Amino acid sequence: MNIHHLVLSNRSIVVIQPTDSRNFGDHIQFLDTLNALAHYGRLTFNRKSAKADIAFIIGHTFGYGVDLWNTVKIAKKVSRRVVLLPSSMALYRFDAISKRIDKALSEIELVFVRGIYSYQLIRELYPHVQPYVSCDQVLNYFAKKMEEYGIANVENEKCDVVGVPRYDYALIYPRKSIIERVCEIVKKSSRIILVSETDYKIAEFFSKNVLKLSVKNIYDGNRILNILRNILNSVSLVITMRFHFGIVSAVLNVPTVFVNPIYEYKALDVLGRDNIKCLIDIHYSIDKAEPKPCTFSNSFISQNIARYKRMLDMIGELL
């Protein structure tokens, strides 16, 4: 867990990352959170550990692996109020931790979820909690970048397939074979490039340039966008087990197939009913899957950004 102390226009704030993970999605969500807070005033880092006014818990998929209650307990120790930024729920062994999630949600002043599936789950199981549907922060961040800079035109023919494995999923299926099988299903017989170290290269960039806590370079996301464009420059299809890599490729208009466990509601939340056909449940027989690669339409992106702006308005009322 990472705890960052900040000052926003003379108000003390804490931003909490629930895990110590250095993967791509965690860093982008941290960057997007800082950009969102800076919308309300001058944002600086503070090394003091005095009790803050508000703690913002960066979005995650909470369930058996990542304990929401433990995160909230720590947030309450370092702050007076707690806000949960857009998150999802995981159903794996959910019954065993349901009471802990109930306690955690009851301590949070504002609960934001990534989509309708987590919203419905919380409303059904914890009717005393009022969650609000927002937008995945990685989608929001790169959608805004796309609006600002556009997508570079590529003159050469796109012919490669990028496969982005996830090492813990290899316990279920061999990493390369599942990507090759999806290529066969979608009738894409191109050169397959396995980008197995993508997360770590990007994380290395962030650890050197962002996490030094220098406000000057916090807001510069152009280089990370260029890294991703270079990876996707000649790509006709992305098959990814890394969910947030797929979010970016779909935003950048590269046809994408997601391979994720459906019991982690993050995929269902973010893709929604419009894009659900591009998702393969990794626990389901791959041979029976019928995925349809997708990109995110302008209307889909606009709806998500609109929900995100409503979240910022609600946070602004607290601040």
Short mmCIF file of C-alpha atoms in Angstrom, two decimals:
data_model
loop_
_atom_site.label_atom_id
_atom_site.label_comp_id
_atom_site.label_asym_id
_atom_site.label_seq_id
_atom_site.Cartn_x
_atom_site.Cartn_y
_atom_site.Cartn_z
CA MET A 1 0.00 0.00 0.00
CA ASN A 2 1.27 3.49 -0.90
CA ILE A 3 0.11 6.59 1.00
CA HIS A 4 0.78 10.02 -0.50
CA HIS A 5 0.30 13.17 1.58
CA LEU A 6 -0.65 16.31 -0.36
CA VAL A 7 -1.87 19.85 0.20
CA LEU A 8 -4.66 21.25 -1.96
CA SER A 9 -5.14 24.97 -1.47
CA ASN A 10 -4.14 24.70 2.22
CA ARG A 11 -6.23 21.59 2.82
CA SER A 12 -4.46 18.35 3.71
CA ILE A 13 -5.31 15.37 1.52
CA VAL A 14 -4.18 11.76 1.36
CA VAL A 15 -4.16 9.63 -1.79
CA ILE A 16 -3.97 5.89 -1.09
CA GLN A 17 -2.97 3.21 -3.57
CA PRO A 18 -4.41 -0.05 -2.17
CA THR A 19 -1.52 -2.21 -3.40
CA ASP A 20 2.21 -1.84 -3.92
CA SER A 21 1.83 -2.94 -7.50
CA ARG A 22 3.89 -1.07 -10.06
CA ASN A 23 1.79 -2.00 -13.05
CA PHE A 24 0.61 0.30 -15.77
CA GLY A 25 -3.00 0.73 -14.63
CA ASP A 26 -2.10 1.69 -11.06
CA HIS A 27 0.27 4.40 -12.20
CA ILE A 28 -2.17 5.91 -14.70
CA GLN A 29 -4.93 5.99 -12.07
CA PHE A 30 -2.57 7.77 -9.68
CA LEU A 31 -1.70 10.29 -12.39
CA ASP A 32 -5.37 10.82 -13.24
CA THR A 33 -6.22 11.33 -9.54
CA LEU A 34 -3.61 14.06 -9.23
CA ASN A 35 -4.93 15.76 -12.36
CA ALA A 36 -8.48 15.58 -10.98
CA LEU A 37 -7.50 17.12 -7.62
CA ALA A 38 -5.51 19.86 -9.32
CA HIS A 39 -8.78 20.93 -10.91
CA TYR A 40 -9.75 22.43 -7.51
CA GLY A 41 -6.64 24.41 -6.70
CA ARG A 42 -2.88 24.38 -6.32
CA LEU A 43 -1.67 20.87 -5.53
CA THR A 44 1.62 20.22 -3.74
CA PHE A 45 3.16 17.26 -1.99
CA ASN A 46 3.48 17.30 1.77
CA ARG A 47 5.79 15.07 3.80
CA LYS A 48 3.97 15.70 7.07
CA SER A 49 1.95 12.83 8.50
CA ALA A 50 -0.69 14.86 10.34
CA LYS A 51 -4.29 13.66 10.02
CA ALA A 52 -5.70 14.80 6.69
CA ASP A 53 -9.13 16.22 5.89
CA ILE A 54 -9.97 13.66 3.19
CA ALA A 55 -8.45 10.40 1.95
CA PHE A 56 -9.00 9.33 -1.64
CA ILE A 57 -8.63 5.59 -2.24
CA ILE A 58 -7.57 4.99 -5.82
CA GLY A 59 -9.81 2.59 -7.71
CA HIS A 60 -9.18 -1.13 -7.63
CA THR A 61 -10.98 -4.45 -8.04
CA PHE A 62 -11.82 -5.31 -4.45
CA GLY A 63 -12.48 -8.85 -3.38
CA TYR A 64 -10.66 -11.74 -1.83
CA GLY A 65 -7.23 -10.68 -3.08
CA VAL A 66 -7.35 -6.96 -2.16
CA ASP A 67 -9.07 -6.24 1.16
CA LEU A 68 -11.22 -3.11 1.01
CA TRP A 69 -11.81 -3.12 4.78
CA ASN A 70 -8.09 -3.08 5.56
CA THR A 71 -7.60 -0.20 3.13
CA VAL A 72 -10.45 1.79 4.67
CA LYS A 73 -9.15 1.18 8.22
CA ILE A 74 -5.82 2.72 7.26
CA ALA A 75 -7.59 5.59 5.47
CA LYS A 76 -9.58 6.37 8.63
CA LYS A 77 -6.38 6.46 10.69
CA VAL A 78 -4.78 9.10 8.48
CA SER A 79 -7.88 11.15 7.55
CA ARG A 80 -11.28 12.27 8.80
CA ARG A 81 -13.29 11.37 5.69
CA VAL A 82 -12.89 8.77 2.96
CA VAL A 83 -13.78 8.77 -0.75
CA LEU A 84 -13.52 5.61 -2.87
CA LEU A 85 -12.62 6.47 -6.46
CA PRO A 86 -14.09 4.33 -9.29
CA SER A 87 -13.69 0.67 -8.31
CA SER A 88 -15.14 -2.73 -9.08
CA MET A 89 -16.02 -5.79 -7.05
CA ALA A 90 -14.73 -9.34 -7.54
CA LEU A 91 -17.03 -12.28 -6.80
CA TYR A 92 -14.28 -14.81 -6.11
CA ARG A 93 -15.01 -16.23 -2.61
CA PHE A 94 -17.23 -13.18 -2.09
CA ASP A 95 -19.32 -14.79 0.66
CA ALA A 96 -16.23 -15.13 2.86
CA ILE A 97 -15.56 -11.39 2.85
CA SER A 98 -19.04 -9.94 2.39
CA LYS A 99 -19.23 -8.63 5.98
CA ARG A 100 -15.82 -6.98 5.70
CA ILE A 101 -16.91 -5.18 2.52
CA ASP A 102 -20.13 -4.09 4.28
CA LYS A 103 -18.10 -2.56 7.14
CA ALA A 104 -15.78 -0.84 4.68
CA LEU A 105 -18.53 0.67 2.53
CA SER A 106 -20.30 1.98 5.64
CA GLU A 107 -17.21 4.04 6.54
CA ILE A 108 -16.88 5.69 3.11
CA GLU A 109 -18.53 9.04 2.48
CA LEU A 110 -18.66 8.73 -1.32
CA VAL A 111 -18.50 5.40 -3.15
CA PHE A 112 -17.82 5.49 -6.89
CA VAL A 113 -17.87 2.39 -9.08
CA ARG A 114 -16.64 1.82 -12.62
CA GLY A 115 -19.93 0.58 -14.01
CA ILE A 116 -23.40 -0.81 -13.64
CA TYR A 117 -22.46 -4.37 -12.61
CA SER A 118 -20.66 -3.35 -9.41
CA TYR A 119 -23.38 -0.76 -8.80
CA GLN A 120 -26.12 -3.41 -8.94
CA LEU A 121 -24.15 -5.79 -6.73
CA ILE A 122 -23.65 -3.18 -4.01
CA ARG A 123 -27.26 -2.00 -4.14
CA GLU A 124 -28.55 -5.56 -3.89
CA LEU A 125 -26.29 -6.71 -1.04
CA TYR A 126 -25.83 -3.43 0.85
CA PRO A 127 -29.00 -1.34 0.33
CA HIS A 128 -27.86 1.18 2.95
CA VAL A 129 -24.96 2.19 0.66
CA GLN A 130 -25.50 4.58 -2.25
CA PRO A 131 -22.81 4.04 -4.91
CA TYR A 132 -22.42 6.29 -7.95
CA VAL A 133 -21.47 5.09 -11.40
CA SER A 134 -18.43 6.89 -12.79
CA CYS A 135 -15.76 5.94 -15.31
CA ASP A 136 -12.56 3.89 -15.24
CA GLN A 137 -9.72 6.36 -14.65
CA VAL A 138 -7.42 4.87 -17.28
CA LEU A 139 -10.16 5.17 -19.90
CA ASN A 140 -10.82 8.75 -18.81
CA TYR A 141 -7.15 9.72 -18.87
CA PHE A 142 -6.40 8.43 -22.37
CA ALA A 143 -9.74 9.51 -23.81
CA LYS A 144 -8.83 13.07 -22.82
CA LYS A 145 -5.37 12.62 -24.33
CA MET A 146 -6.98 11.44 -27.53
CA GLU A 147 -9.21 14.53 -27.60
CA GLU A 148 -6.21 16.76 -26.99
CA TYR A 149 -3.71 15.27 -29.43
CA GLY A 150 -5.73 13.05 -31.75
CA ILE A 151 -4.52 9.77 -33.19
CA ALA A 152 -1.53 9.87 -35.52
CA ASN A 153 -2.23 8.68 -39.04
CA VAL A 154 -0.27 5.55 -39.93
CA GLU A 155 0.59 5.16 -43.62
CA ASN A 156 1.99 1.64 -43.48
CA GLU A 157 -0.35 -1.36 -43.53
CA LYS A 158 -1.21 -2.67 -40.10
CA CYS A 159 -0.44 -6.37 -39.98
CA ASP A 160 0.84 -7.39 -36.54
CA VAL A 161 -1.05 -8.91 -33.62
CA VAL A 162 0.09 -7.86 -30.17
CA GLY A 163 -0.48 -10.33 -27.35
CA VAL A 164 -0.20 -9.04 -23.80
CA PRO A 165 0.01 -11.97 -21.35
CA ARG A 166 -0.53 -11.85 -17.62
CA TYR A 167 1.69 -14.14 -15.63
CA ASP A 168 -0.79 -15.19 -12.94
CA TYR A 169 -3.27 -16.23 -15.65
CA ALA A 170 -0.65 -18.66 -16.95
CA LEU A 171 -1.68 -20.99 -14.14
CA ILE A 172 -4.93 -21.47 -16.05
CA TYR A 173 -3.78 -21.43 -19.67
CA PRO A 174 -0.38 -21.25 -21.39
CA ARG A 175 0.16 -17.62 -22.31
CA LYS A 176 1.03 -17.99 -25.97
CA SER A 177 -1.39 -20.76 -26.88
CA ILE A 178 -4.46 -18.81 -25.78
CA ILE A 179 -3.38 -15.82 -27.89
CA GLU A 180 -2.76 -18.04 -30.93
CA ARG A 181 -6.16 -19.68 -30.44
CA VAL A 182 -7.95 -16.32 -30.29
CA CYS A 183 -6.19 -15.34 -33.54
CA GLU A 184 -7.61 -18.47 -35.17
CA ILE A 185 -11.10 -17.73 -33.85
CA VAL A 186 -11.12 -14.18 -35.22
CA LYS A 187 -9.40 -15.36 -38.43
CA LYS A 188 -6.37 -13.16 -37.96
CA SER A 189 -3.25 -14.87 -39.33
CA SER A 190 -0.64 -12.21 -38.76
CA ARG A 191 2.70 -12.12 -37.01
CA ILE A 192 2.14 -12.37 -33.24
CA ILE A 193 4.26 -10.16 -30.98
CA LEU A 194 4.20 -11.06 -27.31
CA VAL A 195 4.62 -7.89 -25.25
CA SER A 196 5.32 -9.63 -21.99
CA GLU A 197 7.35 -6.85 -20.40
CA THR A 198 5.20 -3.90 -21.41
CA ASP A 199 3.88 -3.21 -17.92
CA TYR A 200 7.32 -3.14 -16.43
CA LYS A 201 8.89 -0.86 -19.02
CA ILE A 202 6.11 1.65 -18.51
CA ALA A 203 6.33 1.27 -14.73
CA GLU A 204 10.06 1.97 -14.92
CA PHE A 205 9.32 5.22 -16.74
CA PHE A 206 6.85 6.21 -14.03
CA SER A 207 9.13 5.32 -11.15
CA LYS A 208 11.86 7.53 -12.61
CA ASN A 209 9.73 10.46 -13.73
CA VAL A 210 6.54 10.59 -11.69
CA LEU A 211 6.99 8.98 -8.32
CA LYS A 212 9.83 11.31 -7.38
CA LEU A 213 6.89 13.50 -6.35
CA SER A 214 7.93 16.49 -8.40
CA VAL A 215 4.81 18.43 -9.32
CA LYS A 216 6.44 19.74 -12.51
CA ASN A 217 6.43 16.36 -14.23
CA ILE A 218 3.25 14.93 -12.70
CA TYR A 219 1.05 16.36 -15.42
CA ASP A 220 3.15 15.32 -18.43
CA GLY A 221 1.53 12.20 -19.84
CA ASN A 222 2.67 12.79 -23.41
CA ARG A 223 5.65 10.48 -23.19
CA ILE A 224 3.61 7.55 -21.94
CA LEU A 225 1.15 8.13 -24.78
CA ASN A 226 4.04 8.02 -27.27
CA ILE A 227 5.33 4.76 -25.76
CA LEU A 228 1.94 3.16 -26.33
CA ARG A 229 1.62 4.58 -29.84
CA ASN A 230 5.00 3.12 -30.75
CA ILE A 231 3.87 -0.28 -29.52
CA LEU A 232 0.55 -0.09 -31.38
CA ASN A 233 1.80 1.69 -34.50
CA SER A 234 1.58 -1.27 -36.90
CA VAL A 235 -0.97 -3.36 -35.01
CA SER A 236 -4.19 -4.70 -36.50
CA LEU A 237 -5.32 -6.56 -33.37
CA VAL A 238 -4.59 -6.60 -29.63
CA ILE A 239 -5.33 -9.70 -27.55
CA THR A 240 -4.74 -8.81 -23.93
CA MET A 241 -4.93 -10.35 -20.50
CA ARG A 242 -3.80 -7.01 -19.09
CA PHE A 243 -7.11 -5.17 -18.84
CA HIS A 244 -5.89 -1.60 -18.84
CA PHE A 245 -3.57 -2.14 -21.78
CA GLY A 246 -6.69 -3.19 -23.69
CA ILE A 247 -8.54 -0.08 -22.52
CA VAL A 248 -5.83 2.07 -24.09
CA SER A 249 -5.67 0.13 -27.36
CA ALA A 250 -9.47 0.31 -27.73
CA VAL A 251 -9.41 4.06 -27.02
CA LEU A 252 -6.65 4.47 -29.63
CA ASN A 253 -8.87 2.72 -32.18
CA VAL A 254 -7.04 -0.63 -32.36
CA PRO A 255 -9.42 -3.65 -32.47
CA THR A 256 -9.09 -5.40 -29.10
CA VAL A 257 -10.05 -8.71 -27.51
CA PHE A 258 -9.98 -8.91 -23.70
CA VAL A 259 -9.21 -12.20 -21.95
CA ASN A 260 -10.23 -11.78 -18.31
CA PRO A 261 -12.16 -13.64 -15.62
CA ILE A 262 -15.75 -12.42 -15.61
CA TYR A 263 -16.00 -12.79 -11.82
CA GLU A 264 -13.78 -9.68 -11.70
CA TYR A 265 -16.46 -7.16 -12.49
CA LYS A 266 -13.99 -4.56 -13.81
CA ALA A 267 -14.26 -5.90 -17.38
CA LEU A 268 -18.07 -6.01 -17.29
CA ASP A 269 -18.22 -2.58 -15.62
CA VAL A 270 -16.04 -0.79 -18.13
CA LEU A 271 -16.94 -2.56 -21.37
CA GLY A 272 -20.66 -2.44 -20.62
CA ARG A 273 -23.30 -4.17 -22.68
CA ASP A 274 -22.21 -2.44 -25.90
CA ASN A 275 -18.74 -4.04 -25.97
CA ILE A 276 -19.28 -7.27 -24.07
CA LYS A 277 -18.70 -9.43 -27.18
CA CYS A 278 -15.01 -8.53 -27.19
CA LEU A 279 -14.55 -10.18 -23.78
CA ILE A 280 -13.51 -13.82 -23.30
CA ASP A 281 -13.94 -15.32 -19.85
CA ILE A 282 -10.64 -17.04 -19.15
CA HIS A 283 -12.46 -19.71 -17.12
CA TYR A 284 -14.70 -20.55 -20.07
CA SER A 285 -13.65 -22.91 -22.85
CA ILE A 286 -11.72 -20.82 -25.35
CA ASP A 287 -12.83 -23.09 -28.19
CA LYS A 288 -16.44 -22.15 -27.48
CA ALA A 289 -15.76 -18.43 -27.41
CA GLU A 290 -16.94 -16.18 -30.23
CA PRO A 291 -15.18 -12.87 -29.56
CA LYS A 292 -15.66 -9.83 -31.76
CA PRO A 293 -12.75 -7.37 -31.51
CA CYS A 294 -13.92 -3.90 -30.57
CA THR A 295 -12.83 -0.30 -30.40
CA PHE A 296 -14.55 2.34 -28.28
CA SER A 297 -16.96 4.54 -30.18
CA ASN A 298 -17.00 8.30 -29.68
CA SER A 299 -20.43 8.10 -28.02
CA PHE A 300 -19.21 5.41 -25.61
CA ILE A 301 -16.20 7.52 -24.65
CA SER A 302 -18.32 10.66 -24.31
CA GLN A 303 -20.76 8.92 -21.96
CA ASN A 304 -17.91 7.77 -19.75
CA ILE A 305 -16.30 11.22 -19.64
CA ALA A 306 -19.68 12.76 -18.76
CA ARG A 307 -20.05 10.38 -15.80
CA TYR A 308 -16.51 11.19 -14.72
CA LYS A 309 -17.27 14.92 -14.78
CA ARG A 310 -20.30 14.34 -12.56
CA MET A 311 -18.01 12.57 -10.11
CA LEU A 312 -15.67 15.56 -10.09
CA ASP A 313 -18.61 17.86 -9.34
CA MET A 314 -19.56 15.72 -6.33
CA ILE A 315 -15.98 15.67 -5.07
CA GLY A 316 -15.84 19.41 -5.53
CA GLU A 317 -18.77 19.80 -3.13
CA LEU A 318 -16.75 17.98 -0.47
CA LEU A 319 -13.71 20.14 -1.04
#
